[in-house]
């Protein structure tokens, strides 16, 4: 009996010895090749994950890796299929991969070999077995082609592998030898609940392959990419101010797919912190982090397109990036998106309805600037009924967060008696709160109050200090007005008082707002 044909006399499989002559095992080589074909690229993707993520992006790496791991797992499961291709026993023929029952010798009319041509020019041998009388075949896996599995069959064929070393004619001779030694007893059913030839269903194997793909892909991503953004050593070094050591660590973490490291690295390139300023590199890293779902990066990309930093101004792209982050609940993005709609920067038309929607969502998350702008809509009745009560509620909420513009606007309302009783002292107090944070309009208003003694005790020295600070901080079209008032105040001060005032201006440091 040829060794190459892998014909084995066997006692296994739960079949009594007197019923078995030989069996033909299936070839494992095609499955091994399939495992290697899918498994080798998957190992490369896992080994060089951070470099491939840098080149392709995280989503592409995950999809390709998961597909290859699933294919390798599914092919690997086939290696554990112990069912032989064919068994010729004392009582008949069994084909465990196709037919559930043994076919007794008495029901077999003839056994012949044939050659089936294949598309790529090779050939495959087919063992054809004909029945004495047409019968119903209990298929485990019906052969390909138009087969009526519910009717009678005149016979069936067993396809050998295209690379099978044993030809069908030679196999026919071995089967005839077993047939001549056949015993006249009735064969048992091949398939049973405890038969070791049984294997999991196809759906179960597909499900197991998918689970392997998900576990391997996400597990390796967690190991190689880090579990949380706080684990980035580069970010920690950057926060401590060690920019020289932070740069290589950030580049390594960013290439592994850490979105927080990507944003930090982009910020360094944009501001020139420890590296040469490179707007193109900053844009690239912001985009990678944004595509990974980092809200801060999405907001930065929106600002880049809105302000034309290194790219042409594109309000539609700015709206797109702001919307992505806003829909996930990022208050800064909601505020920026509302500004676009309020000022009509997208299509030239103001959309107060959508501006109100996004300002409200941001303000409800204690975004102070959004609350201040929302109060303005209610104060002026832009897109909503005018309501000073609602405006004051939002302004007080923003001022309580230490927002200088909100404190300044409250001071103006109390100073003018708009929606509230006029209260000059309270107005001066709100202006002082904003002025100490370096807000130039409030500094100008407080300087006027000290110069005229409105709500506070008249103090020309304090008036000089606040007016001088306001002159430096106001925009060019407003600074001359502060300069004229400052000149009048300085004229009433002696030289020593002016020197003290100038020293106070030089030593002024804005007070940080409450968190």
Short mmCIF file of C-alpha atoms in Angstrom, two decimals:
data_model
loop_
_atom_site.label_atom_id
_atom_site.label_comp_id
_atom_site.label_asym_id
_atom_site.label_seq_id
_atom_site.Cartn_x
_atom_site.Cartn_y
_atom_site.Cartn_z
CA UNK A 1 0.00 0.00 0.00
CA UNK A 2 1.70 3.29 -1.08
CA UNK A 3 2.87 5.48 1.80
CA UNK A 4 2.40 8.65 -0.25
CA UNK A 5 -1.28 7.90 -0.57
CA UNK A 6 -1.63 8.02 3.24
CA UNK A 7 -3.72 4.84 3.43
CA UNK A 8 -3.81 3.62 7.00
CA UNK A 9 -5.03 0.48 8.64
CA UNK A 10 -6.61 1.82 11.79
CA UNK A 11 -8.45 0.82 14.92
CA UNK A 12 -9.60 4.33 15.94
CA UNK A 13 -12.75 6.36 15.40
CA UNK A 14 -15.04 4.08 17.42
CA UNK A 15 -15.42 1.62 14.50
CA UNK A 16 -15.05 -2.12 15.34
CA UNK A 17 -11.87 -3.73 13.89
CA UNK A 18 -13.73 -6.18 11.68
CA UNK A 19 -15.44 -3.32 9.85
CA UNK A 20 -12.37 -1.34 8.77
CA UNK A 21 -9.83 -2.06 6.07
CA UNK A 22 -8.21 1.27 5.28
CA UNK A 23 -8.93 4.97 5.20
CA UNK A 24 -7.74 7.90 3.11
CA UNK A 25 -6.86 10.93 5.26
CA UNK A 26 -7.40 14.39 3.88
CA UNK A 27 -4.45 16.64 3.02
CA UNK A 28 -3.49 19.19 5.69
CA UNK A 29 -1.15 21.19 3.44
CA UNK A 30 -3.84 23.50 1.92
CA UNK A 31 -5.04 24.47 5.40
CA UNK A 32 -1.46 25.02 6.59
CA UNK A 33 -0.83 27.27 3.59
CA UNK A 34 -4.04 29.20 4.36
CA UNK A 35 -2.99 29.66 8.00
CA UNK A 36 0.44 30.95 6.94
CA UNK A 37 -1.01 33.15 4.17
CA UNK A 38 -3.26 34.97 6.64
CA UNK A 39 -1.23 34.54 9.82
CA UNK A 40 2.12 35.86 8.59
CA UNK A 41 0.77 39.28 7.46
CA UNK A 42 -1.26 39.48 10.69
CA UNK A 43 1.92 38.97 12.72
CA UNK A 44 3.63 41.74 10.72
CA UNK A 45 0.71 44.08 11.40
CA UNK A 46 0.87 43.29 15.11
CA UNK A 47 4.65 43.60 15.35
CA UNK A 48 4.79 46.98 13.58
CA UNK A 49 1.46 48.36 14.78
CA UNK A 50 2.55 51.89 15.64
CA UNK A 51 4.41 52.39 12.34
CA UNK A 52 1.47 51.08 10.31
CA UNK A 53 -0.99 53.17 12.32
CA UNK A 54 1.16 56.19 11.51
CA UNK A 55 1.08 55.36 7.79
CA UNK A 56 -2.49 54.04 7.42
CA UNK A 57 -4.39 55.31 10.43
CA UNK A 58 -5.75 53.36 13.38
CA UNK A 59 -9.06 52.36 11.77
CA UNK A 60 -7.41 50.85 8.68
CA UNK A 61 -4.92 48.94 10.82
CA UNK A 62 -7.69 47.53 13.01
CA UNK A 63 -9.88 46.42 10.10
CA UNK A 64 -7.09 44.72 8.15
CA UNK A 65 -5.61 43.07 11.26
CA UNK A 66 -8.97 41.76 12.45
CA UNK A 67 -9.76 40.34 8.98
CA UNK A 68 -6.43 38.53 8.72
CA UNK A 69 -6.61 37.15 12.27
CA UNK A 70 -10.16 35.91 11.64
CA UNK A 71 -9.08 34.22 8.38
CA UNK A 72 -6.08 32.58 10.05
CA UNK A 73 -8.23 31.38 12.96
CA UNK A 74 -10.89 29.95 10.65
CA UNK A 75 -8.26 28.12 8.59
CA UNK A 76 -6.63 26.89 11.79
CA UNK A 77 -9.88 25.37 13.01
CA UNK A 78 -9.93 23.18 9.87
CA UNK A 79 -6.65 21.59 10.97
CA UNK A 80 -8.50 20.03 13.91
CA UNK A 81 -11.08 18.38 11.67
CA UNK A 82 -10.25 14.70 12.25
CA UNK A 83 -12.63 13.29 9.67
CA UNK A 84 -10.89 11.29 6.91
CA UNK A 85 -11.68 11.77 3.27
CA UNK A 86 -12.86 8.20 2.70
CA UNK A 87 -13.06 4.85 4.53
CA UNK A 88 -13.33 1.48 2.76
CA UNK A 89 -14.34 -1.06 5.39
CA UNK A 90 -15.49 -4.61 5.57
CA UNK A 91 -19.11 -3.57 5.28
CA UNK A 92 -18.97 -0.78 2.73
CA UNK A 93 -17.73 2.74 2.07
CA UNK A 94 -17.98 5.80 4.36
CA UNK A 95 -17.37 9.41 3.33
CA UNK A 96 -17.50 11.22 6.71
CA UNK A 97 -17.20 14.68 5.17
CA UNK A 98 -20.15 14.24 2.80
CA UNK A 99 -22.52 11.44 3.85
CA UNK A 100 -23.92 10.58 7.29
CA UNK A 101 -24.29 6.77 6.79
CA UNK A 102 -22.14 3.93 5.55
CA UNK A 103 -22.95 2.77 2.01
CA UNK A 104 -23.12 -1.07 2.10
CA UNK A 105 -21.25 -3.02 -0.58
CA UNK A 106 -24.48 -4.64 -1.66
CA UNK A 107 -25.87 -1.24 -2.68
CA UNK A 108 -22.80 -0.29 -4.75
CA UNK A 109 -22.89 -1.12 -8.45
CA UNK A 110 -19.55 0.24 -9.66
CA UNK A 111 -16.61 2.39 -8.59
CA UNK A 112 -14.72 4.31 -11.27
CA UNK A 113 -12.14 7.08 -11.46
CA UNK A 114 -12.41 10.23 -13.56
CA UNK A 115 -10.43 13.41 -14.14
CA UNK A 116 -11.99 16.86 -13.64
CA UNK A 117 -10.18 19.83 -15.29
CA UNK A 118 -9.66 22.96 -13.21
CA UNK A 119 -9.67 26.61 -14.27
CA UNK A 120 -5.95 27.17 -13.77
CA UNK A 121 -4.92 24.28 -16.06
CA UNK A 122 -4.45 21.64 -13.37
CA UNK A 123 -6.67 18.61 -12.88
CA UNK A 124 -8.46 16.95 -9.99
CA UNK A 125 -9.32 13.26 -9.74
CA UNK A 126 -12.86 12.27 -8.84
CA UNK A 127 -13.89 8.88 -7.42
CA UNK A 128 -17.39 8.09 -8.75
CA UNK A 129 -19.53 5.54 -6.87
CA UNK A 130 -22.75 4.31 -8.49
CA UNK A 131 -25.69 2.63 -6.71
CA UNK A 132 -27.44 -0.62 -7.71
CA UNK A 133 -30.76 1.17 -7.26
CA UNK A 134 -31.34 4.93 -6.85
CA UNK A 135 -31.53 5.83 -3.17
CA UNK A 136 -31.82 8.83 -0.86
CA UNK A 137 -28.44 10.08 0.34
CA UNK A 138 -28.30 11.63 3.84
CA UNK A 139 -25.84 14.43 3.00
CA UNK A 140 -23.73 16.01 5.71
CA UNK A 141 -22.39 18.48 3.15
CA UNK A 142 -24.02 18.28 -0.29
CA UNK A 143 -21.53 18.47 -3.16
CA UNK A 144 -21.37 21.64 -5.21
CA UNK A 145 -23.65 21.78 -8.19
CA UNK A 146 -27.35 21.15 -8.86
CA UNK A 147 -28.08 18.26 -6.45
CA UNK A 148 -31.64 17.38 -5.45
CA UNK A 149 -30.97 16.44 -1.82
CA UNK A 150 -34.59 15.48 -1.24
CA UNK A 151 -34.86 12.98 -4.07
CA UNK A 152 -33.19 9.73 -5.15
CA UNK A 153 -29.54 9.66 -6.20
CA UNK A 154 -28.00 7.29 -8.74
CA UNK A 155 -24.57 7.76 -7.14
CA UNK A 156 -22.12 10.36 -5.92
CA UNK A 157 -18.55 11.54 -6.45
CA UNK A 158 -15.67 12.14 -4.04
CA UNK A 159 -13.35 14.90 -5.25
CA UNK A 160 -9.70 14.40 -4.40
CA UNK A 161 -7.43 17.39 -3.89
CA UNK A 162 -5.82 18.86 -6.99
CA UNK A 163 -2.44 18.10 -5.41
CA UNK A 164 -3.38 14.65 -4.13
CA UNK A 165 -0.53 12.20 -4.92
CA UNK A 166 -2.84 9.19 -5.36
CA UNK A 167 -4.81 8.95 -8.60
CA UNK A 168 -8.42 7.79 -8.59
CA UNK A 169 -7.61 4.66 -10.65
CA UNK A 170 -5.14 3.46 -8.02
CA UNK A 171 -7.66 4.17 -5.26
CA UNK A 172 -10.27 2.09 -7.10
CA UNK A 173 -7.96 -0.96 -6.93
CA UNK A 174 -7.60 -0.68 -3.14
CA UNK A 175 -11.35 -0.32 -2.72
CA UNK A 176 -11.96 -3.42 -4.85
CA UNK A 177 -9.52 -5.37 -2.63
CA UNK A 178 -11.61 -4.39 0.41
CA UNK A 179 -14.79 -5.22 -1.41
CA UNK A 180 -13.64 -8.77 -2.18
CA UNK A 181 -12.94 -9.26 1.53
CA UNK A 182 -16.31 -7.82 2.56
CA UNK A 183 -18.32 -9.34 5.41
CA UNK A 184 -22.06 -9.89 4.92
CA UNK A 185 -23.21 -7.88 7.93
CA UNK A 186 -25.17 -4.66 8.15
CA UNK A 187 -23.17 -1.48 8.72
CA UNK A 188 -24.01 0.94 11.53
CA UNK A 189 -24.76 4.64 11.17
CA UNK A 190 -21.63 6.71 10.80
CA UNK A 191 -22.82 9.94 12.42
CA UNK A 192 -23.68 10.01 16.11
CA UNK A 193 -23.54 12.44 19.00
CA UNK A 194 -20.28 10.95 20.34
CA UNK A 195 -18.56 10.37 17.01
CA UNK A 196 -15.06 11.95 17.12
CA UNK A 197 -15.46 12.81 13.43
CA UNK A 198 -18.08 15.41 14.27
CA UNK A 199 -16.88 19.02 14.42
CA UNK A 200 -18.47 22.35 15.42
CA UNK A 201 -20.91 23.86 12.97
CA UNK A 202 -19.75 26.40 10.44
CA UNK A 203 -21.58 29.22 12.22
CA UNK A 204 -19.84 28.35 15.47
CA UNK A 205 -16.43 28.31 13.78
CA UNK A 206 -17.11 31.66 12.11
CA UNK A 207 -18.20 33.13 15.45
CA UNK A 208 -15.10 31.79 17.18
CA UNK A 209 -12.87 33.23 14.44
CA UNK A 210 -14.51 36.65 14.83
CA UNK A 211 -14.05 36.52 18.60
CA UNK A 212 -10.37 35.66 18.13
CA UNK A 213 -9.99 38.60 15.77
CA UNK A 214 -11.59 41.05 18.19
CA UNK A 215 -9.67 39.79 21.22
CA UNK A 216 -6.30 39.79 19.46
CA UNK A 217 -6.81 43.14 17.71
CA UNK A 218 -8.15 45.15 20.64
CA UNK A 219 -5.95 43.35 23.16
CA UNK A 220 -2.79 44.13 21.20
CA UNK A 221 -3.91 47.72 20.67
CA UNK A 222 -4.34 48.11 24.43
CA UNK A 223 -0.92 46.59 25.11
CA UNK A 224 0.98 48.46 22.39
CA UNK A 225 -0.94 51.73 22.40
CA UNK A 226 -1.56 52.23 26.10
CA UNK A 227 -4.84 52.02 27.99
CA UNK A 228 -5.34 55.68 28.89
CA UNK A 229 -4.07 58.97 27.61
CA UNK A 230 -2.62 59.80 31.04
CA UNK A 231 -0.12 56.97 30.58
CA UNK A 232 1.79 58.96 27.93
CA UNK A 233 5.23 59.70 29.33
CA UNK A 234 5.68 62.43 26.73
CA UNK A 235 2.59 64.32 27.93
CA UNK A 236 3.80 64.17 31.54
CA UNK A 237 7.22 65.50 30.55
CA UNK A 238 5.62 68.29 28.52
CA UNK A 239 3.44 69.31 31.47
CA UNK A 240 6.51 69.57 33.69
CA UNK A 241 8.22 71.82 31.12
CA UNK A 242 10.94 69.38 30.04
CA UNK A 243 10.46 69.96 26.30
CA UNK A 244 13.77 68.38 25.25
CA UNK A 245 12.93 65.03 26.85
CA UNK A 246 9.23 65.32 25.97
CA UNK A 247 9.74 65.52 22.19
CA UNK A 248 11.06 61.96 21.49
CA UNK A 249 8.64 60.45 24.00
CA UNK A 250 5.72 62.30 22.41
CA UNK A 251 6.74 61.21 18.92
CA UNK A 252 6.90 57.58 20.06
CA UNK A 253 3.53 57.76 21.83
CA UNK A 254 1.93 59.63 18.93
CA UNK A 255 3.09 57.04 16.40
CA UNK A 256 1.58 54.31 18.61
CA UNK A 257 -1.77 56.05 18.27
CA UNK A 258 -2.01 57.93 21.59
CA UNK A 259 -4.40 60.80 20.69
CA UNK A 260 -3.40 62.98 23.65
CA UNK A 261 0.27 62.70 22.67
CA UNK A 262 -0.67 63.58 19.09
CA UNK A 263 -2.48 66.74 20.23
CA UNK A 264 0.42 67.75 22.48
CA UNK A 265 2.95 67.17 19.70
CA UNK A 266 0.80 69.19 17.28
CA UNK A 267 0.64 72.04 19.81
CA UNK A 268 4.43 72.02 20.12
CA UNK A 269 4.85 72.26 16.34
CA UNK A 270 2.23 74.99 16.06
CA UNK A 271 3.68 77.16 18.84
CA UNK A 272 7.35 76.29 18.24
CA UNK A 273 7.74 74.90 21.78
CA UNK A 274 11.11 73.16 21.82
CA UNK A 275 10.95 72.56 18.05
CA UNK A 276 10.92 74.68 14.94
CA UNK A 277 7.46 76.00 14.15
CA UNK A 278 5.89 73.74 11.52
CA UNK A 279 2.24 74.37 10.71
CA UNK A 280 2.07 71.44 8.26
CA UNK A 281 3.26 68.97 10.93
CA UNK A 282 0.86 70.49 13.45
CA UNK A 283 -2.04 70.10 11.01
CA UNK A 284 -1.08 66.47 10.30
CA UNK A 285 -0.97 65.48 13.97
CA UNK A 286 -4.18 67.39 14.81
CA UNK A 287 -5.90 65.55 11.96
CA UNK A 288 -4.71 62.12 13.16
CA UNK A 289 -5.96 62.83 16.67
CA UNK A 290 -9.25 64.22 15.34
CA UNK A 291 -9.85 61.13 13.19
CA UNK A 292 -9.32 59.08 16.35
CA UNK A 293 -12.15 61.06 17.99
CA UNK A 294 -10.22 63.53 20.15
CA UNK A 295 -12.59 66.53 20.71
CA UNK A 296 -9.79 68.99 21.41
CA UNK A 297 -8.11 68.12 18.12
CA UNK A 298 -11.41 68.52 16.27
CA UNK A 299 -11.84 71.99 17.76
CA UNK A 300 -8.29 72.94 16.79
CA UNK A 301 -8.84 71.73 13.24
CA UNK A 302 -12.01 73.82 13.09
CA UNK A 303 -10.08 76.90 14.25
CA UNK A 304 -7.27 76.19 11.76
CA UNK A 305 -9.75 76.14 8.86
CA UNK A 306 -11.72 79.09 10.24
CA UNK A 307 -8.65 81.32 10.65
CA UNK A 308 -6.64 79.98 7.69
CA UNK A 309 -3.61 78.90 9.73
CA UNK A 310 -1.48 77.12 7.15
CA UNK A 311 -4.52 76.28 5.00
CA UNK A 312 -7.01 78.35 2.99
CA UNK A 313 -9.96 79.68 5.00
CA UNK A 314 -12.73 77.09 4.74
CA UNK A 315 -15.80 77.77 6.87
CA UNK A 316 -17.53 74.59 5.68
CA UNK A 317 -14.62 72.48 6.94
CA UNK A 318 -14.59 74.46 10.19
CA UNK A 319 -18.30 73.77 10.64
CA UNK A 320 -17.73 70.06 9.95
CA UNK A 321 -15.00 69.67 12.60
CA UNK A 322 -16.84 71.79 15.18
CA UNK A 323 -20.00 69.74 14.61
CA UNK A 324 -18.18 66.42 15.09
CA UNK A 325 -16.97 67.48 18.53
CA UNK A 326 -20.15 69.37 19.46
CA UNK A 327 -22.36 66.35 18.84
CA UNK A 328 -20.23 64.39 21.31
CA UNK A 329 -20.89 67.04 23.97
CA UNK A 330 -17.67 69.09 23.79
CA UNK A 331 -18.66 72.52 25.14
CA UNK A 332 -15.81 74.47 23.41
CA UNK A 333 -16.91 73.04 20.05
CA UNK A 334 -20.54 73.89 20.77
CA UNK A 335 -19.52 77.48 21.56
CA UNK A 336 -17.41 77.84 18.40
CA UNK A 337 -20.16 76.36 16.24
CA UNK A 338 -22.70 78.78 17.74
CA UNK A 339 -20.40 81.70 16.88
CA UNK A 340 -20.33 80.61 13.23
CA UNK A 341 -24.13 80.55 13.07
CA UNK A 342 -24.59 83.76 15.10
CA UNK A 343 -22.19 85.80 12.95
CA UNK A 344 -23.29 84.28 9.62
CA UNK A 345 -19.78 83.09 8.79
CA UNK A 346 -20.83 79.97 6.87
CA UNK A 347 -23.16 81.20 4.15
CA UNK A 348 -23.46 84.90 5.02
CA UNK A 349 -26.79 84.52 6.81
CA UNK A 350 -27.15 84.70 10.58
CA UNK A 351 -28.89 81.69 12.08
CA UNK A 352 -29.89 82.67 15.60
CA UNK A 353 -31.98 79.53 16.13
CA UNK A 354 -29.02 77.18 15.77
CA UNK A 355 -26.76 79.64 17.58
CA UNK A 356 -29.21 79.63 20.51
CA UNK A 357 -29.32 75.83 20.52
CA UNK A 358 -25.55 75.33 20.73
CA UNK A 359 -24.95 78.27 23.11
CA UNK A 360 -27.54 76.84 25.49
CA UNK A 361 -25.96 73.36 25.38
CA UNK A 362 -22.49 74.80 26.07
CA UNK A 363 -23.73 77.18 28.79
CA UNK A 364 -25.49 74.32 30.57
CA UNK A 365 -22.05 72.70 30.86
CA UNK A 366 -20.80 75.88 32.62
CA UNK A 367 -18.95 77.20 29.57
CA UNK A 368 -18.64 80.82 30.76
CA UNK A 369 -18.08 82.43 27.35
CA UNK A 370 -21.14 80.65 25.96
CA UNK A 371 -23.23 81.80 28.92
CA UNK A 372 -22.07 85.40 28.34
CA UNK A 373 -22.97 85.29 24.64
CA UNK A 374 -26.28 83.63 25.45
CA UNK A 375 -27.05 86.49 27.84
CA UNK A 376 -26.39 88.94 25.03
CA UNK A 377 -29.00 87.21 22.84
CA UNK A 378 -31.57 87.56 25.61
CA UNK A 379 -30.50 91.15 26.37
CA UNK A 380 -30.90 92.30 22.76
CA UNK A 381 -33.70 89.90 21.81
CA UNK A 382 -31.74 88.25 18.99
CA UNK A 383 -33.62 85.15 17.90
CA UNK A 384 -35.44 84.94 21.26
CA UNK A 385 -37.89 87.15 23.14
CA UNK A 386 -36.02 89.83 25.10
CA UNK A 387 -35.64 88.73 28.74
CA UNK A 388 -33.39 90.61 31.15
CA UNK A 389 -34.18 88.11 33.89
CA UNK A 390 -32.77 85.24 31.81
CA UNK A 391 -29.83 87.38 30.68
CA UNK A 392 -28.92 88.27 34.29
CA UNK A 393 -29.17 84.61 35.32
CA UNK A 394 -26.66 83.53 32.66
CA UNK A 395 -24.35 86.50 33.33
CA UNK A 396 -24.26 85.78 37.06
CA UNK A 397 -23.54 82.13 36.32
CA UNK A 398 -20.64 83.07 34.03
CA UNK A 399 -19.31 85.72 36.43
CA UNK A 400 -19.37 83.15 39.21
CA UNK A 401 -16.98 81.09 37.08
CA UNK A 402 -14.59 84.07 37.03
CA UNK A 403 -15.36 85.11 33.44
CA UNK A 404 -14.17 88.72 33.09
CA UNK A 405 -16.43 89.73 30.14
CA UNK A 406 -19.48 88.54 32.11
CA UNK A 407 -18.46 90.63 35.13
CA UNK A 408 -17.88 93.62 32.85
CA UNK A 409 -21.33 93.30 31.25
CA UNK A 410 -22.95 92.99 34.67
CA UNK A 411 -21.15 96.17 35.69
CA UNK A 412 -22.52 97.98 32.62
CA UNK A 413 -26.07 96.79 33.34
CA UNK A 414 -25.91 98.03 36.95
CA UNK A 415 -24.23 101.25 35.90
CA UNK A 416 -26.93 102.01 33.30
CA UNK A 417 -29.84 100.55 35.28
CA UNK A 418 -30.70 98.23 32.40
CA UNK A 419 -33.02 95.51 33.67
CA UNK A 420 -31.94 96.23 37.27
CA UNK A 421 -31.94 99.20 39.61
CA UNK A 422 -29.05 101.57 38.96
CA UNK A 423 -26.25 100.81 41.44
CA UNK A 424 -22.95 102.60 40.78
CA UNK A 425 -21.14 100.90 43.67
CA UNK A 426 -22.12 97.46 42.48
CA UNK A 427 -21.17 98.40 38.92
CA UNK A 428 -17.71 99.51 40.09
CA UNK A 429 -17.30 96.25 42.04
CA UNK A 430 -18.06 94.14 38.95
CA UNK A 431 -15.72 96.29 36.85
CA UNK A 432 -12.96 95.90 39.44
CA UNK A 433 -13.39 92.12 39.39
CA UNK A 434 -12.93 92.04 35.62
CA UNK A 435 -10.17 94.70 35.62
CA UNK A 436 -8.03 92.70 38.05
CA UNK A 437 -8.13 89.83 35.55
CA UNK A 438 -6.63 92.13 32.89
CA UNK A 439 -9.82 92.81 30.90
CA UNK A 440 -9.08 96.17 29.22
CA UNK A 441 -12.71 97.48 28.77
CA UNK A 442 -13.33 96.93 32.48
CA UNK A 443 -10.04 98.67 33.33
CA UNK A 444 -11.12 101.68 31.28
CA UNK A 445 -14.55 101.78 32.98
CA UNK A 446 -12.95 101.45 36.43
CA UNK A 447 -10.46 104.24 35.61
CA UNK A 448 -13.35 106.54 34.70
CA UNK A 449 -15.12 105.61 37.94
CA UNK A 450 -12.04 106.49 40.06
CA UNK A 451 -11.50 109.69 38.10
CA UNK A 452 -15.08 110.88 38.65
CA UNK A 453 -15.74 109.22 42.02
CA UNK A 454 -18.71 107.24 40.64
CA UNK A 455 -19.48 104.32 42.94
CA UNK A 456 -16.03 104.57 44.53
CA UNK A 457 -14.00 107.20 46.36
CA UNK A 458 -12.35 109.55 43.90
CA UNK A 459 -8.68 108.58 43.48
CA UNK A 460 -6.65 110.14 40.61
CA UNK A 461 -3.72 107.81 41.28
CA UNK A 462 -5.90 104.69 40.90
CA UNK A 463 -7.57 106.28 37.88
CA UNK A 464 -4.14 106.79 36.24
CA UNK A 465 -3.14 103.15 36.86
CA UNK A 466 -6.32 101.65 35.41
CA UNK A 467 -6.46 104.02 32.45
CA UNK A 468 -2.80 103.33 31.60
CA UNK A 469 -3.42 99.59 31.71
CA UNK A 470 -6.53 99.99 29.57
CA UNK A 471 -4.64 102.03 26.98
CA UNK A 472 -2.19 99.14 26.49
CA UNK A 473 -4.92 96.49 26.24
CA UNK A 474 -7.65 98.21 24.21
CA UNK A 475 -7.82 97.72 20.43
CA UNK A 476 -6.26 100.46 18.29
CA UNK A 477 -9.54 102.23 17.53
CA UNK A 478 -10.39 102.58 21.24
CA UNK A 479 -6.95 103.21 22.77
CA UNK A 480 -6.80 106.95 21.77
CA UNK A 481 -9.88 107.67 23.84
CA UNK A 482 -8.24 106.18 26.91
CA UNK A 483 -5.04 108.10 26.14
CA UNK A 484 -6.92 111.44 26.14
CA UNK A 485 -8.52 110.78 29.51
CA UNK A 486 -5.17 109.52 30.86
CA UNK A 487 -3.47 112.78 29.81
CA UNK A 488 -6.08 114.81 31.70
CA UNK A 489 -5.63 112.70 34.83
CA UNK A 490 -1.81 112.91 34.61
CA UNK A 491 -2.00 116.68 34.41
CA UNK A 492 -3.49 116.75 37.89
CA UNK A 493 -0.77 114.57 39.48
CA UNK A 494 2.59 115.69 40.76
CA UNK A 495 5.80 114.03 39.56
CA UNK A 496 6.09 111.70 42.56
CA UNK A 497 2.50 110.50 42.18
CA UNK A 498 3.04 109.90 38.47
CA UNK A 499 6.17 107.84 39.21
CA UNK A 500 4.27 105.75 41.78
CA UNK A 501 1.48 105.21 39.29
CA UNK A 502 3.88 104.18 36.51
CA UNK A 503 5.59 101.73 38.90
CA UNK A 504 2.21 100.22 39.78
CA UNK A 505 1.45 99.80 36.07
CA UNK A 506 4.76 98.00 35.50
CA UNK A 507 4.23 95.69 38.47
CA UNK A 508 0.62 94.83 37.64
CA UNK A 509 -0.05 91.14 37.14
CA UNK A 510 -3.54 89.98 36.15
CA UNK A 511 -5.31 87.84 38.71
CA UNK A 512 -6.19 84.39 37.47
CA UNK A 513 -9.87 83.60 37.29
CA UNK A 514 -11.44 81.04 39.59
CA UNK A 515 -11.62 77.55 38.05
#
